[in-house]
Amino acid sequence: MATAPILDSAGFSLISLPRHRQATVAAIDWERLAQPEARRLREFGFDEGVDVEVLHRSFLGGGPIACRIGRMTVALRRRVAAAIRVAPVPAGDPDRNR
């Protein structure tokens, strides 16, 4: 049984986002990331306010997470995903298109 993500003022970690549930990036802890990792996220368009969706997780606990941002699918290391805080998009939100 999946546990509900723990919410705080900046949402919850991208790691906790259920598969196929759309969310908005609330904050990114850039200080937790190495410079090349931060640059890569910015090049992919990860920033506050963008929509993200977890598509797949590795069967092994420490493997990567596949995420959709815009029309692009990217693989993130779990420790990189842990630096990304998200807020869920309410189900049926008419302002969000899939």
PDB file of C-alpha atoms in Angstrom:
ATOM      1  CA  MET A   1       0.000   0.000   0.000  1.00  0.00           C
ATOM      2  CA  ALA A   2       1.424   3.384  -1.016  1.00  0.00           C
ATOM      3  CA  THR A   3       1.761   6.049   1.611  1.00  0.00           C
ATOM      4  CA  ALA A   4       0.527   9.575   1.060  1.00  0.00           C
ATOM      5  CA  PRO A   5       3.230  12.183   0.453  1.00  0.00           C
ATOM      6  CA  ILE A   6       4.001  14.446   3.389  1.00  0.00           C
ATOM      7  CA  LEU A   7       3.139  18.037   2.516  1.00  0.00           C
ATOM      8  CA  ASP A   8       4.904  21.087   3.863  1.00  0.00           C
ATOM      9  CA  SER A   9       5.077  24.724   2.760  1.00  0.00           C
ATOM     10  CA  ALA A  10       7.046  23.761  -0.368  1.00  0.00           C
ATOM     11  CA  GLY A  11       5.028  20.639  -1.234  1.00  0.00           C
ATOM     12  CA  PHE A  12       6.840  17.304  -1.152  1.00  0.00           C
ATOM     13  CA  SER A  13       9.785  15.645  -2.840  1.00  0.00           C
ATOM     14  CA  LEU A  14       9.477  14.528  -6.454  1.00  0.00           C
ATOM     15  CA  ILE A  15      10.483  11.059  -5.225  1.00  0.00           C
ATOM     16  CA  SER A  16       7.158  10.861  -3.333  1.00  0.00           C
ATOM     17  CA  LEU A  17       4.993  11.840  -6.306  1.00  0.00           C
ATOM     18  CA  PRO A  18       2.801   8.897  -7.369  1.00  0.00           C
ATOM     19  CA  ARG A  19       3.285   7.632 -10.921  1.00  0.00           C
ATOM     20  CA  HIS A  20       1.195   9.340 -13.596  1.00  0.00           C
ATOM     21  CA  ARG A  21       0.137  12.154 -11.239  1.00  0.00           C
ATOM     22  CA  GLN A  22       0.847  15.637 -12.539  1.00  0.00           C
ATOM     23  CA  ALA A  23       2.444  18.188 -10.225  1.00  0.00           C
ATOM     24  CA  THR A  24       4.025  21.616 -10.408  1.00  0.00           C
ATOM     25  CA  VAL A  25       7.620  22.245  -9.356  1.00  0.00           C
ATOM     26  CA  ALA A  26       7.329  24.335  -6.188  1.00  0.00           C
ATOM     27  CA  ALA A  27      11.036  24.699  -5.377  1.00  0.00           C
ATOM     28  CA  ILE A  28      14.431  23.299  -6.256  1.00  0.00           C
ATOM     29  CA  ASP A  29      17.201  23.152  -3.671  1.00  0.00           C
ATOM     30  CA  TRP A  30      19.990  24.180  -6.043  1.00  0.00           C
ATOM     31  CA  GLU A  31      22.546  24.075  -3.200  1.00  0.00           C
ATOM     32  CA  ARG A  32      22.084  20.276  -2.859  1.00  0.00           C
ATOM     33  CA  LEU A  33      23.079  19.741  -6.486  1.00  0.00           C
ATOM     34  CA  ALA A  34      26.504  19.673  -8.065  1.00  0.00           C
ATOM     35  CA  GLN A  35      27.020  22.400 -10.654  1.00  0.00           C
ATOM     36  CA  PRO A  36      26.746  20.005 -13.663  1.00  0.00           C
ATOM     37  CA  GLU A  37      23.511  18.521 -12.251  1.00  0.00           C
ATOM     38  CA  ALA A  38      21.996  21.963 -11.705  1.00  0.00           C
ATOM     39  CA  ARG A  39      22.987  23.047 -15.216  1.00  0.00           C
ATOM     40  CA  ARG A  40      21.445  19.875 -16.682  1.00  0.00           C
ATOM     41  CA  LEU A  41      18.148  20.489 -14.865  1.00  0.00           C
ATOM     42  CA  ARG A  42      18.032  24.062 -16.119  1.00  0.00           C
ATOM     43  CA  GLU A  43      18.794  22.926 -19.681  1.00  0.00           C
ATOM     44  CA  PHE A  44      15.887  20.482 -19.464  1.00  0.00           C
ATOM     45  CA  GLY A  45      13.610  23.306 -18.303  1.00  0.00           C
ATOM     46  CA  PHE A  46      13.266  22.325 -14.658  1.00  0.00           C
ATOM     47  CA  ASP A  47      12.387  25.453 -12.722  1.00  0.00           C
ATOM     48  CA  GLU A  48       9.732  26.645 -10.313  1.00  0.00           C
ATOM     49  CA  GLY A  49       6.263  26.654 -11.855  1.00  0.00           C
ATOM     50  CA  VAL A  50       6.723  23.992 -14.548  1.00  0.00           C
ATOM     51  CA  ASP A  51       4.626  20.827 -14.687  1.00  0.00           C
ATOM     52  CA  VAL A  52       6.216  17.445 -14.088  1.00  0.00           C
ATOM     53  CA  GLU A  53       4.956  13.864 -13.992  1.00  0.00           C
ATOM     54  CA  VAL A  54       6.696  10.698 -12.782  1.00  0.00           C
ATOM     55  CA  LEU A  55       6.377   8.034 -15.469  1.00  0.00           C
ATOM     56  CA  HIS A  56       8.528   5.146 -14.200  1.00  0.00           C
ATOM     57  CA  ARG A  57      10.670   4.143 -11.258  1.00  0.00           C
ATOM     58  CA  SER A  58      13.464   1.619 -11.217  1.00  0.00           C
ATOM     59  CA  PHE A  59      12.524  -1.687  -9.599  1.00  0.00           C
ATOM     60  CA  LEU A  60      15.690  -1.362  -7.564  1.00  0.00           C
ATOM     61  CA  GLY A  61      15.298   1.153  -4.747  1.00  0.00           C
ATOM     62  CA  GLY A  62      18.251   3.333  -5.719  1.00  0.00           C
ATOM     63  CA  GLY A  63      17.695   3.499  -9.463  1.00  0.00           C
ATOM     64  CA  PRO A  64      16.623   6.461 -11.580  1.00  0.00           C
ATOM     65  CA  ILE A  65      13.179   8.001 -11.962  1.00  0.00           C
ATOM     66  CA  ALA A  66      11.777   8.772 -15.439  1.00  0.00           C
ATOM     67  CA  CYS A  67       9.877  12.068 -15.503  1.00  0.00           C
ATOM     68  CA  ARG A  68       7.980  13.996 -18.131  1.00  0.00           C
ATOM     69  CA  ILE A  69       8.534  17.722 -18.333  1.00  0.00           C
ATOM     70  CA  GLY A  70       6.690  19.298 -21.218  1.00  0.00           C
ATOM     71  CA  ARG A  71       6.964  16.836 -24.116  1.00  0.00           C
ATOM     72  CA  MET A  72      10.338  15.505 -22.974  1.00  0.00           C
ATOM     73  CA  THR A  73      11.067  12.420 -20.870  1.00  0.00           C
ATOM     74  CA  VAL A  74      14.179  12.606 -18.683  1.00  0.00           C
ATOM     75  CA  ALA A  75      15.811  10.205 -16.230  1.00  0.00           C
ATOM     76  CA  LEU A  76      16.837  11.661 -12.871  1.00  0.00           C
ATOM     77  CA  ARG A  77      19.005  10.151 -10.184  1.00  0.00           C
ATOM     78  CA  ARG A  78      17.062   9.793  -6.968  1.00  0.00           C
ATOM     79  CA  ARG A  79      19.261  12.221  -5.083  1.00  0.00           C
ATOM     80  CA  VAL A  80      18.648  14.838  -7.797  1.00  0.00           C
ATOM     81  CA  ALA A  81      14.893  14.170  -7.674  1.00  0.00           C
ATOM     82  CA  ALA A  82      15.045  14.554  -3.874  1.00  0.00           C
ATOM     83  CA  ALA A  83      16.163  18.182  -4.345  1.00  0.00           C
ATOM     84  CA  ILE A  84      12.993  18.960  -6.331  1.00  0.00           C
ATOM     85  CA  ARG A  85       9.881  19.897  -4.320  1.00  0.00           C
ATOM     86  CA  VAL A  86       6.509  19.623  -6.050  1.00  0.00           C
ATOM     87  CA  ALA A  87       2.900  20.550  -5.351  1.00  0.00           C
ATOM     88  CA  PRO A  88       0.148  18.319  -6.744  1.00  0.00           C
ATOM     89  CA  VAL A  89      -2.140  19.618  -9.474  1.00  0.00           C
ATOM     90  CA  PRO A  90      -5.757  19.150  -8.361  1.00  0.00           C
ATOM     91  CA  ALA A  91      -7.514  16.378 -10.273  1.00  0.00           C
ATOM     92  CA  GLY A  92      -9.769  17.767 -12.974  1.00  0.00           C
ATOM     93  CA  ASP A  93      -8.038  21.156 -13.021  1.00  0.00           C
ATOM     94  CA  PRO A  94      -9.450  22.759 -16.211  1.00  0.00           C
ATOM     95  CA  ASP A  95      -6.336  24.938 -16.620  1.00  0.00           C
ATOM     96  CA  ARG A  96      -4.087  21.869 -17.121  1.00  0.00           C
ATOM     97  CA  ASN A  97      -4.019  19.867 -20.320  1.00  0.00           C
ATOM     98  CA  ARG A  98      -2.345  16.515 -20.705  1.00  0.00           C
TER      99      ARG A  98
END
